[in-house]
XYZ file of C-alpha atoms in Angstrom:
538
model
C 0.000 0.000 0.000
C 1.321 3.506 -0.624
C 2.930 5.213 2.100
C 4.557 8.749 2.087
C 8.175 7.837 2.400
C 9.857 5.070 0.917
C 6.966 3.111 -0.303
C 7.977 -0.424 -0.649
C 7.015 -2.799 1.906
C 4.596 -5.679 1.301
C 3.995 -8.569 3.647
C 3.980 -11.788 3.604
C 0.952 -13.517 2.841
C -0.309 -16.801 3.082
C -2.998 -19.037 0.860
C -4.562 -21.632 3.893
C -7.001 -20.246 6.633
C -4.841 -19.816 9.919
C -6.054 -21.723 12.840
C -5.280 -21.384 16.536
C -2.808 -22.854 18.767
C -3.402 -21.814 22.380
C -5.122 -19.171 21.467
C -2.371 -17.825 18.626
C -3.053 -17.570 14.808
C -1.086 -20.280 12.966
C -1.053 -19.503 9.151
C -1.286 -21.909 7.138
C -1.136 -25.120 8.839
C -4.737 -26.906 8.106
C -6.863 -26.541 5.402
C -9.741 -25.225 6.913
C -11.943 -22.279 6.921
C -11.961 -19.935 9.743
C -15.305 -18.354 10.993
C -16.088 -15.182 9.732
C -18.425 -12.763 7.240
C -18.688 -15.570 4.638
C -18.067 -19.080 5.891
C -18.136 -21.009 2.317
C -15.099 -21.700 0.192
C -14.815 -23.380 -3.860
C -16.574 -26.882 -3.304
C -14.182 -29.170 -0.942
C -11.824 -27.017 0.014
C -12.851 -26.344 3.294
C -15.195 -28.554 5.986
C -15.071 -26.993 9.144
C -15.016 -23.895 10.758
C -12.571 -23.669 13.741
C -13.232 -19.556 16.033
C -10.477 -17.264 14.567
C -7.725 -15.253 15.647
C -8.340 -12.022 17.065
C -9.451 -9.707 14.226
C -8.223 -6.358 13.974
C -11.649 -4.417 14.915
C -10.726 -5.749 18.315
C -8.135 -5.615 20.279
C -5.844 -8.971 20.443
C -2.747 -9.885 18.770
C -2.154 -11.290 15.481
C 1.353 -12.698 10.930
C 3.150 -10.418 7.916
C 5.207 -12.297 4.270
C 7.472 -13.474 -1.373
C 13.107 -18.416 -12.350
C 11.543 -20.736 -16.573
C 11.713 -24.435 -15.733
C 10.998 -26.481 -18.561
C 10.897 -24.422 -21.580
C 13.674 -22.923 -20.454
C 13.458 -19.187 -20.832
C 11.764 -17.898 -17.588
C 13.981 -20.018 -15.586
C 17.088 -18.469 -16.937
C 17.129 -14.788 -15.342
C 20.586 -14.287 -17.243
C 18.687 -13.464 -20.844
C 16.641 -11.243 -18.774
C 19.407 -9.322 -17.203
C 21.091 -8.545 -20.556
C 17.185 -7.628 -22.148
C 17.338 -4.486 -20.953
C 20.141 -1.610 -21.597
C 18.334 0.770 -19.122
C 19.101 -1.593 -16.398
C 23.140 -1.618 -17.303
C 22.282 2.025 -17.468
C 20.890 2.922 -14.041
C 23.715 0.625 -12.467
C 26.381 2.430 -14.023
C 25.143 5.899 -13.372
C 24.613 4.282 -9.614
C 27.572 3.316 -9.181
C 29.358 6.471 -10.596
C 27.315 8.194 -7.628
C 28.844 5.718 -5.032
C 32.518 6.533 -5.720
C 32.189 10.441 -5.652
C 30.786 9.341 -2.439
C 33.515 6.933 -1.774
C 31.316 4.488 -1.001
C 30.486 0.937 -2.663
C 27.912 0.077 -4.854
C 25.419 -2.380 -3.145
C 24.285 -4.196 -6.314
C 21.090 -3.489 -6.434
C 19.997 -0.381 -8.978
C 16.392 -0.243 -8.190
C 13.874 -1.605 -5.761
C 10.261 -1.598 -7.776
C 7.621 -1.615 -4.774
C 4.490 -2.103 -5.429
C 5.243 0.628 -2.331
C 5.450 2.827 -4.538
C 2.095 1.309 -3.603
C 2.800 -1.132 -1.463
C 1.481 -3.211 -4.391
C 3.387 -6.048 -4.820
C 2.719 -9.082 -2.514
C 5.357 -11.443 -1.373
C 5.073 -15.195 -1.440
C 2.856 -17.460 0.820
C 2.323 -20.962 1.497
C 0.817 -23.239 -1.220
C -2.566 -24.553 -1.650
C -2.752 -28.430 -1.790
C -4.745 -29.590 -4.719
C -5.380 -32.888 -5.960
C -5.939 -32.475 -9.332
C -5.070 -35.771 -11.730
C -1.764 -35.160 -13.496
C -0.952 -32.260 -11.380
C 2.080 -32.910 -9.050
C 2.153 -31.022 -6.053
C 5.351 -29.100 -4.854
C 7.433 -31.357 -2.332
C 7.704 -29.759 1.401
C 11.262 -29.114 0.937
C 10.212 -26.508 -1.991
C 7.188 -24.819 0.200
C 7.632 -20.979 0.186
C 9.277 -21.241 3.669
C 12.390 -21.701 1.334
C 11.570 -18.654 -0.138
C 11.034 -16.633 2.773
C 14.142 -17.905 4.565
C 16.070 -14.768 3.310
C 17.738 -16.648 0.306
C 15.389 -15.526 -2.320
C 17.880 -16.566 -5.269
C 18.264 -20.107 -3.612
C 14.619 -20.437 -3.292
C 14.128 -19.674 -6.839
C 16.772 -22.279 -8.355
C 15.102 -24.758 -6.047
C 11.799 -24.291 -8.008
C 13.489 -23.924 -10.985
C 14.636 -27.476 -10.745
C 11.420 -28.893 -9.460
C 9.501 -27.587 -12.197
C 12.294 -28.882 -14.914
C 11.068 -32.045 -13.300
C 7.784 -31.992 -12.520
C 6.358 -29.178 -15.423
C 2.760 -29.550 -14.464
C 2.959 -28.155 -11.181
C 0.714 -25.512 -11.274
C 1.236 -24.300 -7.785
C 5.099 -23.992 -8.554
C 4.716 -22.319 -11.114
C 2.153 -19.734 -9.309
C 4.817 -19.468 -6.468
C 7.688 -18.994 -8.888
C 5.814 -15.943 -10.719
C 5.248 -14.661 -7.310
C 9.128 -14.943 -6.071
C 10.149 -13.058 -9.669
C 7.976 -10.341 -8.491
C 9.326 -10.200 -4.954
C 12.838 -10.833 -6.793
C 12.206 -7.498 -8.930
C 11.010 -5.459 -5.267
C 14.383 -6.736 -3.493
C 16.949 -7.013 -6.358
C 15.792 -3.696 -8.291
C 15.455 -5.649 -11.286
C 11.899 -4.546 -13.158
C 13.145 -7.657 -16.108
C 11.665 -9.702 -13.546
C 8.143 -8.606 -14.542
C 8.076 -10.025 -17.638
C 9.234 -13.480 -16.177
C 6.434 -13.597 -13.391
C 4.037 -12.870 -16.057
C 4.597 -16.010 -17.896
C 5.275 -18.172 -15.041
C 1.670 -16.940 -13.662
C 0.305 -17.815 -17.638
C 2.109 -21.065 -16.875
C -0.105 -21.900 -13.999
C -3.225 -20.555 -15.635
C -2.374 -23.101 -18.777
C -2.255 -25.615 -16.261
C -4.448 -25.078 -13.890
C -7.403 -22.613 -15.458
C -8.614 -20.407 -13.089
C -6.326 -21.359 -10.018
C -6.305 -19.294 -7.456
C -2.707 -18.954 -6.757
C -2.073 -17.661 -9.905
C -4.907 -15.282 -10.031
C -3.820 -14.106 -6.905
C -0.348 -13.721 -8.589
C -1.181 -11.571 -11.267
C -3.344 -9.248 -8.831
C -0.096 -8.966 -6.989
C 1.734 -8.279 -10.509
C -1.109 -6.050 -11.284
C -0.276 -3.896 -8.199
C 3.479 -3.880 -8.776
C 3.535 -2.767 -12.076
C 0.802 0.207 -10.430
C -1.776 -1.185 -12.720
C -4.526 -1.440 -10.173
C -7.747 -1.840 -11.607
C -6.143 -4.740 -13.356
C -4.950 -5.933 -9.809
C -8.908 -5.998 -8.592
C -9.893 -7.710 -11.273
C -7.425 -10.022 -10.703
C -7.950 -10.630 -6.972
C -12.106 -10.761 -7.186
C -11.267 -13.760 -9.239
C -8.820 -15.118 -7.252
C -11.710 -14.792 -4.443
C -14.158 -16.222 -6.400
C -11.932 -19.657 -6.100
C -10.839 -19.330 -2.347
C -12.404 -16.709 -0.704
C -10.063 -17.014 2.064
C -7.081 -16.259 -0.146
C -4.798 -14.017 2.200
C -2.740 -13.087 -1.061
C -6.153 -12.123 -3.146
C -8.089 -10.293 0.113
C -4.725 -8.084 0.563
C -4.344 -7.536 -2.946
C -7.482 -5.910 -3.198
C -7.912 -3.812 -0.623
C -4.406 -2.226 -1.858
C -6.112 -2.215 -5.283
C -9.335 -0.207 -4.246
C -6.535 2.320 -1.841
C -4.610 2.638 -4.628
C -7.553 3.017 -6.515
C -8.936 6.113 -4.024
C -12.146 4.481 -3.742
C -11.523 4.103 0.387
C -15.279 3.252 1.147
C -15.052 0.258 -0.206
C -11.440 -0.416 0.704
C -12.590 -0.119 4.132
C -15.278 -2.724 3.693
C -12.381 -5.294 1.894
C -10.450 -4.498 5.167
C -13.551 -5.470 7.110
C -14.202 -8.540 5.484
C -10.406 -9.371 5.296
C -10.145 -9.086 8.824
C -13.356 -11.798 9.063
C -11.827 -14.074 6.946
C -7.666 -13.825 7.529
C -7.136 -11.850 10.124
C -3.345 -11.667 11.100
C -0.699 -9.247 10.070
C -0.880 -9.035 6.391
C -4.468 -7.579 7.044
C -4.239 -5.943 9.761
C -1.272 -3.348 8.416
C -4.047 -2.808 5.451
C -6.934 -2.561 7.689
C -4.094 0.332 9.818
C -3.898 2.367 7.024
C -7.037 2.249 5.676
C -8.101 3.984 9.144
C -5.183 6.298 8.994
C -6.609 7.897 6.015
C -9.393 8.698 7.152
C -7.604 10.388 10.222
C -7.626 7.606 12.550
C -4.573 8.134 14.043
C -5.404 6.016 17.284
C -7.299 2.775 15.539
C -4.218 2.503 13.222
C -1.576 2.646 15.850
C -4.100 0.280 18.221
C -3.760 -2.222 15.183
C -0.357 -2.378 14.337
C 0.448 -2.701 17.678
C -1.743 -5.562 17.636
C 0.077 -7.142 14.349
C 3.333 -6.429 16.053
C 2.241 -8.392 19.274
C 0.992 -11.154 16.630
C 4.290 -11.297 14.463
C 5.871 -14.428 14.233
C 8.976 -13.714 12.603
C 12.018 -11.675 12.035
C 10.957 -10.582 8.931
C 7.102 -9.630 10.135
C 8.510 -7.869 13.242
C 10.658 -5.520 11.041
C 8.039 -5.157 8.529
C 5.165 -4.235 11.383
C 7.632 -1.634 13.567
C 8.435 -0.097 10.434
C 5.390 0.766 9.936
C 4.716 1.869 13.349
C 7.797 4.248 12.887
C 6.083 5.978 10.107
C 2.949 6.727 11.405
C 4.824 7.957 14.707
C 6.913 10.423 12.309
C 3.966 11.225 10.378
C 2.802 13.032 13.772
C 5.720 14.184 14.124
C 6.842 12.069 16.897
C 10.670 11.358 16.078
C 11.662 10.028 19.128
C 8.552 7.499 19.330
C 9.785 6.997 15.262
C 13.367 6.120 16.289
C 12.756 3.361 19.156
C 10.097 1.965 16.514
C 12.596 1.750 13.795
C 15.630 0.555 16.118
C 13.329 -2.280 16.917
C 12.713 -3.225 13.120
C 16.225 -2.948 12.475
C 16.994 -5.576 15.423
C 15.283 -7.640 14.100
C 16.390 -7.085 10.187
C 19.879 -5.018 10.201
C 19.316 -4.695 6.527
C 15.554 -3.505 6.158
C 15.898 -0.851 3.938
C 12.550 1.355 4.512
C 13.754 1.082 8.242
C 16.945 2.314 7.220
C 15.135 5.215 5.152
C 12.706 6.047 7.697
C 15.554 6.334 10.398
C 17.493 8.890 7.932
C 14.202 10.957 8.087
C 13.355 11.075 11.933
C 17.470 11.750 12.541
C 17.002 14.594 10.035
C 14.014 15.668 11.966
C 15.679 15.522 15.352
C 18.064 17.637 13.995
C 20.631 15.006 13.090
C 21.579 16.214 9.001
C 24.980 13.930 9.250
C 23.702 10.587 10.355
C 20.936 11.152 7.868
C 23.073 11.752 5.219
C 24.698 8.249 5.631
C 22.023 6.605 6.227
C 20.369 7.914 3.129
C 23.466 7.353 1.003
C 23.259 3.424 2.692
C 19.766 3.386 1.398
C 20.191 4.747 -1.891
C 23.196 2.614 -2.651
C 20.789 -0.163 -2.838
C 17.173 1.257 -2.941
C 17.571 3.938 -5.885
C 13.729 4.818 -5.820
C 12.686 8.271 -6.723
C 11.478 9.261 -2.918
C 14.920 8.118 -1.748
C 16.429 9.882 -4.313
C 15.038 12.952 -3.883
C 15.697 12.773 -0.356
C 19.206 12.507 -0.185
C 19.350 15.317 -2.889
C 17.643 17.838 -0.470
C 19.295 16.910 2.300
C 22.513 17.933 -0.315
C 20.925 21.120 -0.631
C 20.234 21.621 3.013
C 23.899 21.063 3.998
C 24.852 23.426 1.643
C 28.610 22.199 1.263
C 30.939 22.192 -1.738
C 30.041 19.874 -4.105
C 26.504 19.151 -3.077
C 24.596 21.298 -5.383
C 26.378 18.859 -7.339
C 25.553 15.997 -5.785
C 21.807 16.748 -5.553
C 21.907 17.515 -9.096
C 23.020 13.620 -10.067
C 19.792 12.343 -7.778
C 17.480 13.857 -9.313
C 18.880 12.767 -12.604
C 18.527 9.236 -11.585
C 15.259 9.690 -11.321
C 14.780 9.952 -14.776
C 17.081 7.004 -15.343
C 14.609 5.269 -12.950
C 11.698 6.076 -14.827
C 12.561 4.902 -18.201
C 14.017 1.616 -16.644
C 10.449 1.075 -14.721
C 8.259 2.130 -17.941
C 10.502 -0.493 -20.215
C 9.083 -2.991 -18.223
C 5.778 -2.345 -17.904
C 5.395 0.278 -14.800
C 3.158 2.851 -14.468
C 5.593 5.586 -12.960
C 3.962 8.943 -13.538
C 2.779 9.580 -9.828
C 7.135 9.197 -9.004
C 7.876 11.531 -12.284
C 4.963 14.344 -11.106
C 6.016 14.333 -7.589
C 9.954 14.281 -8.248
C 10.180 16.543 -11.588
C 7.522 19.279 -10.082
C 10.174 19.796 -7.428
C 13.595 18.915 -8.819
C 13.071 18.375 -13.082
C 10.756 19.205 -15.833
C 8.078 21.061 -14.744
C 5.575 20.635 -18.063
C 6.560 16.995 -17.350
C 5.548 17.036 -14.124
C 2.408 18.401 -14.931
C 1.716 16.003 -17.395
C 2.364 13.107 -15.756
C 0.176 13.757 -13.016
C -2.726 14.822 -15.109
C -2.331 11.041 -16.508
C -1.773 9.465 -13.014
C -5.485 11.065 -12.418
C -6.912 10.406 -15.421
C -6.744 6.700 -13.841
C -7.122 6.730 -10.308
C -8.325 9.817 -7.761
C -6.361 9.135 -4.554
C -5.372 11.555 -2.045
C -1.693 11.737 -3.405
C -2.349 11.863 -6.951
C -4.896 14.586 -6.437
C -2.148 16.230 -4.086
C 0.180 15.252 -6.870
C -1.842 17.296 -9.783
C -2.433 20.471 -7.178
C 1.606 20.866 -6.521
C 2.142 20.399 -10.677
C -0.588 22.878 -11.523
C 1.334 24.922 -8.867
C 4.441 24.872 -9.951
C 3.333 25.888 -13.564
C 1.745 29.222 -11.999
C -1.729 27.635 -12.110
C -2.944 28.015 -8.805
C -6.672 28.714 -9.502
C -6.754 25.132 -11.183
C -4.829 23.490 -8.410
C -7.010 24.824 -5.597
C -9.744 22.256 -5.914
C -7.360 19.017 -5.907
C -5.188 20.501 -2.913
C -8.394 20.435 -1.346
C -9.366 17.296 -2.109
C -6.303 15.488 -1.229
C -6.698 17.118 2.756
C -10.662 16.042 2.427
C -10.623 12.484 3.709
C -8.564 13.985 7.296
C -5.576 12.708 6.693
C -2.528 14.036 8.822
C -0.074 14.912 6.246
C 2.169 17.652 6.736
C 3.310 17.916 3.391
C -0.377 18.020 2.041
C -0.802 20.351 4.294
C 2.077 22.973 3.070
C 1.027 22.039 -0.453
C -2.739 23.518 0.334
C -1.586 26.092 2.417
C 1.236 27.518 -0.649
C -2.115 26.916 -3.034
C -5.052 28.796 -0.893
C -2.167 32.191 -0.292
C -1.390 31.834 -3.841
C -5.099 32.238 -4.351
C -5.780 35.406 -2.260
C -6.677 33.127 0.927
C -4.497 34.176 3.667
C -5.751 33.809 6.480
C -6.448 29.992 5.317
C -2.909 29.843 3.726
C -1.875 30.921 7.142
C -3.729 28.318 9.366
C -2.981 25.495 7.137
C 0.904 26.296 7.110
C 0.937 26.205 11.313
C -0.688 23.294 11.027
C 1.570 21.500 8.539
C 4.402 22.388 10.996
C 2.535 21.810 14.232
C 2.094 18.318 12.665
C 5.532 16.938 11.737
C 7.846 19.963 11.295
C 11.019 18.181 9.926
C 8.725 16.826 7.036
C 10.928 17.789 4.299
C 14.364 19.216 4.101
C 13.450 21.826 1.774
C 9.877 21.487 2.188
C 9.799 22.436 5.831
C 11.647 25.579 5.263
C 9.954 26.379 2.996
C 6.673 26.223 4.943
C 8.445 28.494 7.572
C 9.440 31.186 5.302
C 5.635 30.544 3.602
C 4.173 31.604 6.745
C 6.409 33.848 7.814
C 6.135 36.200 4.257
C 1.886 35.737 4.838
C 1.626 37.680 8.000
């Protein structure tokens, strides 16, 4: 699901109802239907109806989770590595940045999140079917392998099972899924393409499956083509309704969609059917956007109570940490994201969102490395942008400089993501209104709305209409995107710029306090820029 910074983190799902073990949700273990809204699965799959775990409208606790075989060519992510120039590209223009900085290159070039939406979905467990001629996936290739934090090894391992057994449509559903968690970790969009025809593998196979449905709603949401991702998952749920994978999917879809009415009633179903953490982080910040602050800290803390691994625990207090900086509590933000990153040294949006509460807290140098840390392996436009206005807020020789090559890998970004199939004009509006090509800005975000009206893509269009000295015409979407109640500061400064621009001052005026009453480290340039705003309006 789309989150302001760093958007990026998906978690871990799982296909079988969870059941309870003293009184603890255990995903995936039996196949059989939990109680809930609708109690009736596809024909057989489920016979009885065990009490579920606590659901997230109440409090409790509750868990968060990810190459071709036999024909060859989707197994073999080599040819897809050397498809694309743009990806050689990006890397080199990466790794150019890293030695001004005198640091090394992490490998990765880009990290595609369905964050951006928080779109993509990592793999869960498989479904058993029994299916003539179908083999089923041996235990020692489950998606346990794949979660284990060797996502490469996990994928050779199907790779070989599926050279031997071909008709396994539930490999092949799980292999599409790890290519798409492989292009979220690895920064490698070529991975797209691959999940796509491992998912049409399955769906050959198996017509109609819902692992693979459930896949290509994930895919859907990755490449930030969402009404294709609701599609996708009403289908899936048409097969299992109790699909974790397919219920998550969609309510990102209908989010990312901005139709939140109905998003909330996916999260309340969800939360009937699968509760644990995957829906319960959705059902958060479907409540935060509607200003509910307090339900959507109450429920995370409640998936972090609930989390049962390493992985879930980092994913969960990540979270946690943003919402806390989104209020502008850094020091809350901090302890939330030192706990994600004991439990995952490496998390990268932990990582990010510690850069932006030390910045906040006054703390410019360790933000700076941390950001540079980040961007070293997680290249995505927020990031990038990020570390180029924290450049401009230092101020030193050189970083004018410096900034200057972020933003341009933004654009390097962008054609890489679009080559393979990414919507990106919500990351070229928001980046180039700021830092690039204004017209371009302008006109990417008039095409990001022409498809979806969220809060962030009508905030998106407002701040491009701005920047092209169209105020009058922004007005109505910077005051749509604060409609729903949503605390965002930098909504906030956006409206409050827009409604002085306008001849509103005192409203400019009361809107600017209140973006920096909020969260007043925001944005490096942002936030001063709010200040001096508000300052020239009295």
């Amino acid at each position: 699901m789309a989150r302001d910074q760093g958007e990026g983190m998906a978690p871990r799902t799982n296909d079988t109802p969870p059941t309870r073990k003293n009184g603890t949700a255990q995903a995936g273990k039996h196949d059989t239907a939990p109680t809930g809204e609708n109690r009736t699965t596809s024909a057989g799959k489920h016979d009885t109806a065990p009490p579920p775990p606590p659901r997230a409208g109440h409090p409790g606790n509750g868990s968060p989770g990810n190459g071709s075989a036999a024909d060859g060519s989707a197994a073999d992510g080599s040819a897809a590595d050397a498809a694309d120039e743009r990806v050689v590209t990006v890397r080199r223009m990466a790794a150019i940045g890293r030695r001004v900085r005198g640091l090394r290159f992490g490998g990765s070039a880009l990290l595609l999140a369905v964050a951006l939406t928080a779109g993509s979905l990592a793999v869960g467990a498989l479904r058993d079917h029994t299916a003539p001629a179908v083999a089923a996936a041996p235990a020692a290739l489950s998606p346990a392998l794949l979660n284990s934090g060797d996502l490469d090894a996990g994928i050779a391992a199907l790779q070989a099972h599926l050279r031997a057994q071909p008709r396994d449509f539930g490999g092949w559903a799980t292999l599409g899924l790890a290519y798409v968690e492989q292009a979220r970790t690895k920064g490698d969009p070529a991975r797209y393409p691959q999940a796509e025809k491992a998912l049409d593998r399955s769906l050959g196979i198996e017509p109609g499956n819902d692992q693979a449905l459930a896949g290509r709603a994930a895919l859907a949401a990755a490449r930030h083509d969402f009404a294709g991702a609701l599609t996708y998952a009403d289908r899936a749920l048409k097969q299992n309704p109790y699909s974790e994978r397919a219920l998550s999917s969609r309510i990102d879809a209908l989010v990312e969609l901005g139709r939140y009415t109905a998003a909330s009633k996916a999260a309340d179903t969800a939360d009937s059917r699968r509760p644990g953490v995957p829906v319960f982080t959705r059902y958060a910040y479907v409540h935060e956007l509607r200003g509910d602050v307090r339900t959507a800290r109450r429920v995370l803390e409640q998936a972090l109570a609930g989390a049962a691994t390493r992985g879930d625990v980092a994913y969960v207090a990540t979270q946690l940490g943003q919402l806390a900086w989104n209020q502008g509590d850094y020091a809350g933000a901090l302890t939330r994201y030192a706990r994600a990153l004991a439990a995952d040294e490496d998390y990268l949006p932990a990582l990010e969102g510690r850069a932006r509460a030390q910045f906040a807290s006054g703390d410019r140098a360790a933000a700076i490395r941390g950001m540079e840390q980040v961007v070293a392996r997680y290249p995505l436009p927020g990031p990038l942008v990020l570390l180029g206005e924290l450049y401009e807020d230092r101020g030193a020789g050189g970083d004018r400089a410096r900034a200057a090559q972020q933003y341009a890998l933004v654009d390097a970004w962008t054609a890489l993501a679009r080559a393979n199939g990414v919507d990106a004009d919500l990351d070229t509006a928001l980046a180039a209104a700021d830092h690039g090509d204004r017209t371009a800005a302008l006109r990417a975000a008039r095409a990001e709305w022409s498809r979806r009206h969220t809060v962030h893509t009508a905030d998106a269009l407002a701040w491009a209409l701005h920047v092209n000295g169209r105020d009058e015409e922004a007005l109505p979407y910077a005051r749509r995107a604060t409609a729903t109640g949503y605390r965002n500061a930098a909504f906030l400064y956006h409206r409050g710029v827009i409604e002085r621009a306008t001849g509103h001052g005192d409203r400019a005026r009361t809107l600017l306090r209140a973006a920096l009453k909020l969260n007043p480290g925001f944005s490096p340039l942002g936030a001063r820029e709010a200040r001096a705003a508000l300052e020239a309006s009295r």
